Structures are given as structure tokens and as C-alpha cells.
XYZ file of C-alpha atoms in Angstrom:
312
model
C -113.720 75.446 -109.095
C -111.928 78.212 -107.216
C -108.616 77.124 -105.737
C -107.326 79.146 -102.782
C -103.722 78.313 -103.437
C -102.314 81.020 -101.164
C -104.202 79.682 -98.120
C -103.233 76.067 -98.844
C -99.585 77.057 -99.320
C -99.529 79.213 -96.166
C -100.976 76.382 -94.033
C -98.480 73.852 -95.324
C -95.622 76.320 -94.831
C -96.732 76.857 -91.226
C -97.190 73.141 -90.512
C -93.843 72.174 -92.025
C -92.081 74.876 -90.018
C -93.714 73.721 -86.784
C -92.767 70.118 -87.475
C -89.160 71.134 -88.078
C -89.213 73.165 -84.868
C -90.545 70.131 -82.957
C -87.754 68.067 -84.498
C -85.172 70.537 -83.205
C -86.724 70.386 -79.721
C -86.581 66.589 -79.669
C -82.960 66.596 -80.837
C -82.072 69.467 -78.473
C -80.364 71.399 -81.279
C -80.275 75.182 -81.172
C -81.423 76.297 -84.602
C -82.063 79.834 -85.843
C -85.634 80.609 -86.804
C -84.728 81.634 -90.336
C -83.376 78.130 -91.000
C -86.633 76.599 -89.740
C -88.651 78.893 -91.984
C -86.336 78.080 -94.887
C -86.990 74.386 -94.360
C -90.730 75.042 -94.130
C -90.596 77.036 -97.357
C -88.859 74.151 -99.168
C -91.457 71.700 -97.901
C -94.358 73.893 -98.989
C -93.091 73.964 -102.581
C -94.441 70.466 -103.107
C -97.960 71.957 -102.932
C -97.133 74.289 -105.815
C -95.932 71.375 -107.953
C -99.545 70.148 -108.119
C -100.280 73.024 -110.530
C -97.230 72.499 -112.769
C -96.395 69.953 -115.468
C -94.650 67.958 -112.718
C -98.020 67.198 -111.117
C -97.747 63.464 -111.699
C -94.438 63.358 -109.811
C -95.443 65.561 -106.853
C -97.128 62.731 -104.945
C -94.473 60.119 -105.602
C -92.762 58.774 -102.428
C -89.308 59.447 -103.911
C -90.245 63.099 -104.500
C -91.457 63.424 -100.914
C -88.262 61.819 -99.654
C -86.109 64.227 -101.637
C -88.060 67.212 -100.282
C -87.670 65.840 -96.730
C -83.922 65.523 -97.246
C -83.738 69.104 -98.550
C -85.771 70.384 -95.583
C -83.544 68.641 -93.013
C -80.392 69.850 -94.766
C -81.685 73.419 -94.819
C -82.452 73.391 -91.107
C -79.676 71.253 -89.587
C -77.016 71.138 -92.259
C -74.710 68.193 -92.863
C -71.898 67.485 -90.395
C -71.670 63.728 -90.796
C -73.946 61.003 -92.113
C -75.128 59.813 -88.697
C -75.958 63.380 -87.660
C -78.008 63.876 -90.822
C -79.854 60.531 -90.655
C -80.752 61.152 -87.014
C -82.279 64.504 -87.990
C -84.190 62.957 -90.919
C -85.595 60.046 -88.895
C -86.573 62.366 -86.048
C -88.358 64.641 -88.535
C -90.399 61.664 -89.789
C -91.028 60.626 -86.189
C -92.376 64.100 -85.360
C -94.499 64.102 -88.537
C -96.055 60.712 -87.790
C -96.498 61.607 -84.132
C -98.448 64.803 -84.851
C -100.287 63.300 -87.838
C -101.252 60.231 -85.833
C -102.491 62.446 -83.022
C -104.681 64.358 -85.473
C -106.153 61.213 -86.920
C -106.736 59.836 -83.436
C -108.514 63.021 -82.363
C -110.628 62.887 -85.522
C -111.821 59.369 -84.896
C -112.328 60.060 -81.194
C -114.667 63.005 -81.711
C -116.012 61.437 -84.982
C -116.281 64.473 -87.211
C -118.328 63.652 -90.293
C -116.185 64.645 -93.223
C -114.496 62.851 -96.083
C -110.815 62.138 -95.533
C -110.389 62.461 -99.294
C -110.986 66.207 -98.927
C -108.685 66.587 -95.951
C -105.576 68.709 -96.348
C -103.806 66.148 -94.186
C -103.802 63.791 -97.192
C -102.732 66.578 -99.564
C -105.835 66.294 -101.722
C -106.345 69.817 -102.985
C -109.906 70.585 -103.997
C -110.531 74.310 -103.749
C -110.832 75.573 -100.205
C -111.766 72.093 -99.062
C -114.337 71.026 -96.557
C -114.792 73.928 -94.035
C -115.146 71.439 -91.155
C -111.923 69.637 -92.101
C -110.006 72.903 -92.408
C -111.329 74.126 -89.086
C -110.429 70.793 -87.544
C -106.874 70.946 -88.883
C -106.415 74.595 -87.899
C -107.526 73.898 -84.339
C -106.286 70.352 -84.039
C -102.755 70.760 -85.353
C -101.560 73.148 -82.589
C -103.175 70.908 -79.981
C -101.581 67.799 -81.467
C -98.216 69.614 -81.704
C -98.399 70.678 -78.054
C -99.548 67.209 -76.982
C -96.676 65.571 -78.876
C -94.111 68.008 -77.438
C -95.299 67.449 -73.872
C -95.268 63.677 -74.276
C -91.768 63.676 -75.737
C -90.616 65.737 -72.738
C -92.376 63.306 -70.409
C -90.670 60.325 -72.042
C -87.336 62.085 -71.710
C -87.885 62.797 -68.004
C -88.855 59.178 -67.413
C -85.649 58.057 -69.104
C -83.571 60.486 -67.032
C -85.220 59.209 -63.855
C -84.760 55.588 -64.979
C -81.061 56.206 -65.602
C -80.811 57.570 -62.041
C -82.411 54.529 -60.419
C -80.364 51.898 -58.579
C -81.158 48.794 -56.588
C -80.284 49.388 -52.918
C -79.554 46.632 -50.438
C -79.335 47.598 -46.792
C -78.156 45.032 -44.229
C -79.286 45.587 -40.624
C -78.547 43.007 -37.916
C -77.869 40.350 -40.578
C -81.234 41.048 -42.268
C -81.184 42.398 -45.819
C -83.773 44.864 -47.112
C -84.101 45.798 -50.798
C -85.318 49.090 -52.234
C -85.386 50.982 -55.483
C -83.322 54.115 -54.966
C -83.116 57.424 -56.809
C -79.693 59.050 -57.027
C -80.360 62.666 -56.081
C -77.552 65.149 -56.604
C -79.588 67.647 -54.568
C -79.248 65.454 -51.476
C -76.157 66.875 -49.798
C -76.986 65.944 -46.199
C -74.091 64.766 -44.053
C -73.799 63.924 -40.387
C -71.901 66.993 -39.107
C -69.763 64.941 -36.719
C -68.827 61.808 -38.661
C -69.263 63.429 -42.113
C -71.178 60.360 -43.272
C -73.665 60.868 -46.145
C -77.325 60.227 -45.320
C -79.793 58.172 -47.335
C -83.578 58.545 -46.860
C -85.723 55.383 -46.863
C -89.509 55.180 -46.859
C -91.013 52.236 -44.957
C -94.597 53.150 -45.855
C -96.630 50.180 -47.181
C -93.862 47.806 -46.005
C -94.320 47.996 -42.246
C -94.589 44.212 -41.853
C -91.018 43.757 -43.177
C -89.262 45.896 -40.554
C -88.655 45.379 -36.840
C -90.690 47.521 -34.399
C -87.627 49.625 -33.524
C -87.330 50.912 -37.109
C -91.082 51.541 -37.281
C -90.836 53.568 -34.081
C -87.895 55.600 -35.449
C -89.789 56.320 -38.654
C -93.121 57.130 -36.993
C -92.111 59.055 -33.838
C -88.581 60.448 -34.263
C -89.328 63.487 -32.071
C -90.229 61.353 -29.037
C -86.996 59.374 -29.356
C -84.870 62.526 -29.832
C -86.461 64.237 -26.816
C -86.016 61.110 -24.683
C -89.712 60.486 -24.017
C -89.463 57.144 -25.828
C -86.725 54.543 -26.269
C -85.812 51.927 -28.877
C -83.419 49.854 -26.768
C -79.680 49.929 -26.241
C -78.843 47.592 -29.139
C -80.309 50.134 -31.551
C -79.494 53.382 -29.798
C -75.723 52.945 -30.064
C -76.112 52.953 -33.882
C -78.342 56.004 -33.843
C -77.280 59.550 -34.778
C -79.242 62.778 -34.394
C -78.691 64.877 -37.515
C -79.723 68.525 -38.063
C -81.105 69.298 -41.502
C -82.993 71.956 -43.437
C -86.222 71.297 -45.343
C -88.555 73.543 -47.299
C -90.585 75.641 -44.878
C -88.436 74.798 -41.855
C -85.022 76.285 -41.168
C -83.955 73.771 -38.531
C -85.073 70.188 -38.040
C -83.644 67.108 -36.348
C -83.830 63.656 -37.903
C -82.613 60.248 -36.767
C -79.885 58.575 -38.765
C -79.083 54.902 -38.321
C -75.828 53.167 -39.195
C -76.551 49.882 -40.979
C -74.086 47.017 -41.274
C -73.755 47.382 -45.039
C -75.094 49.539 -47.896
C -74.808 47.936 -51.339
C -75.855 49.649 -54.573
C -76.441 47.799 -57.850
C -76.161 50.043 -60.899
C -76.358 48.382 -64.353
C -73.499 45.826 -64.359
C -71.778 47.355 -61.347
C -71.997 46.609 -57.642
C -70.915 49.406 -55.290
C -70.519 48.977 -51.556
C -70.681 52.295 -49.744
C -67.751 52.634 -47.410
C -69.651 54.857 -45.001
C -73.217 55.985 -44.728
C -76.300 56.518 -42.609
C -79.945 55.816 -43.365
C -82.931 57.774 -42.125
C -86.253 55.963 -42.072
C -89.472 57.817 -42.787
C -93.193 57.163 -43.038
C -93.434 59.651 -45.894
C -93.904 58.284 -49.414
C -90.990 59.592 -51.466
C -92.448 58.822 -54.909
C -96.078 59.440 -55.846
C -96.053 56.522 -58.310
C -93.831 54.321 -56.098
C -91.015 54.417 -58.673
C -88.480 54.464 -55.827
C -88.506 54.011 -52.057
C -85.259 55.714 -51.063
C -83.167 58.742 -51.980
C -79.515 57.857 -52.426
C -76.752 60.290 -51.554
C -74.414 60.621 -54.589
C -71.382 60.337 -52.303
C -72.321 56.689 -51.671
C -71.509 55.863 -55.292
C -67.820 56.513 -54.639
C -67.411 53.322 -52.591
C -65.717 50.086 -53.590
C -66.910 48.969 -57.004
C -66.979 45.517 -58.604
C -68.592 44.092 -61.738
C -71.594 41.802 -61.241
C -69.923 38.883 -63.024
C -66.796 39.270 -60.892
C -68.918 39.408 -57.753
C -70.690 36.168 -58.707
C -67.402 34.399 -59.333
C -65.978 35.480 -56.001
């Protein structure tokens, strides 16, 4: 049987290098390419051991673990034990993620080939099944890209989750609750009072709000121009605020001064000392992850711990 050792070695070298590169992306570590290729080269040596007197040891789990340790050390080095173990575990995570994606794709499209001849299981039998090799050659980059995109998506979800707070707005002794996103890009202030402005969407919750708020959210231009009114009890708390949005240089919005703005963040309760809210019919989050955009300045108010607040 003819064994195309150079092709098998080259594929494993490429795959190991890509897995190490994916590991560096997940860990957000800037690594030089030559170190990644060095790690891939070390990992590909295990294929060559199949054709040496150490053949019986090449497939042993301890041997694979030692090669994995050498690969991670070659790429990331050793600064401290925790740093190294994090790199090693992330490398295995990336390997299982891409490998699992390949196996999932295989069963989904149901290619008819024997897994015993698949290079994924390191069973070297000549050139191998042409279908399996073609599948791995095409499927591995797709699985790698899919894994990378999903890791980035998970990271963005975590970042967004860490920026979410529970918002309680008290208006005329009535409390409304929202999920809020802390947006550092929101730098809108009332130019006169210098109060920060929070945006609140009332879409899909119209039955919870009084008609005055619904009117402010639905027809702000009519109220600003004086063609419509919301009553004196509400108008004395109203502010007209100029702002800039994408596509429009100048725009006027209505800001309303609530009685209280309370933010709950992890184990902390923050009461904003000053602030305005602007109601809108526009949905702020496509997946309804949040209903208001919180001005970061509001987080500088009086802060108490949740346990302390309960005791008081």
C-alpha cells in the first residue's frame, strides 16, 4: 500500500497551526506567526511517530497530552501556571469545537464513508478515502470559521450582558421597570440644565403607560410645535432637547423629568441624582434584550448595596 506521508503530515501541520491560531484569537493574545507554525510543527510530529519503533506509544493519551503541552508552550510560553493551564484548556476547547463541528456536518449531510479511514481519527491508511479527505479539506476551514464566528458572538453577548442593568423609573408615584443598556456612546445632555438623557421605548407596552406618555412618544413634533397638548401637570416637567442623529444634523426631542431614576447593577443600587427620560415608539433592541438606553453619567449617582437597601 502506498502511503502519502508528506500529504498527511502537511494536512496535520496546517490543521494544528489553525487550531493554535484559533486558540490565540479566543484568548486575545498577540502571537507571532512563527510561534504558531512552530507549535503546529511539534503537533504534526506525532503523525511521523506512526512509522517509527514508537508506533505503539503514538496513540496513547499520555503521549497526546505531552505533545499538546509542548505545542502550547511553544506558542504561548510559560509565565505562570494559571496562564499556561488557561492556554492548554482553551486549545482543547478549540480542538473539540472544530472537531465536533466537522462530525456534526458529516452526520448532517450523511456522507457515506467509513470513519475508520478518516484522518480526523488519525487512522493512516495510504491516501485514505478520497471522499473523506475532500470532506476534511473543505469542511475544516468552514468549521474553523464557524467556530471563530460563534466564539465572537458569545463574547459580544457577554459584553452586552455585562452592560445591562435593571432600570426603575418613578413617574407620579407609579413605577415602571425596564432592562437598560449602558451606552458610552450616549452623550446627550439637556443644554440648559446639563441633565443626562435616557431613551425609553414604550413599544409593545402601551397599555402600561398613561395617554400623555403615549402622546409624547408617538407625536413629539405636534407637542413641540404647539399643535397638541399633554396638559399642564405634564408640561411643566417637559424639556425640549436638541440632538443629532445619523442622517439628520438637527432634531428636537422631548425629555421628561421623572420623580426618580433607580438603576440596579449586580449587587448595587444606584439612584441617579439628575436625569431626563425621552420616550419613543421605536424598538431599541431587535431581540428585545433591552428597552432603554442608559446614559453612563447616571451611574455616578448615590450608590448602596442591595442588602443594605433591604435592611433600611
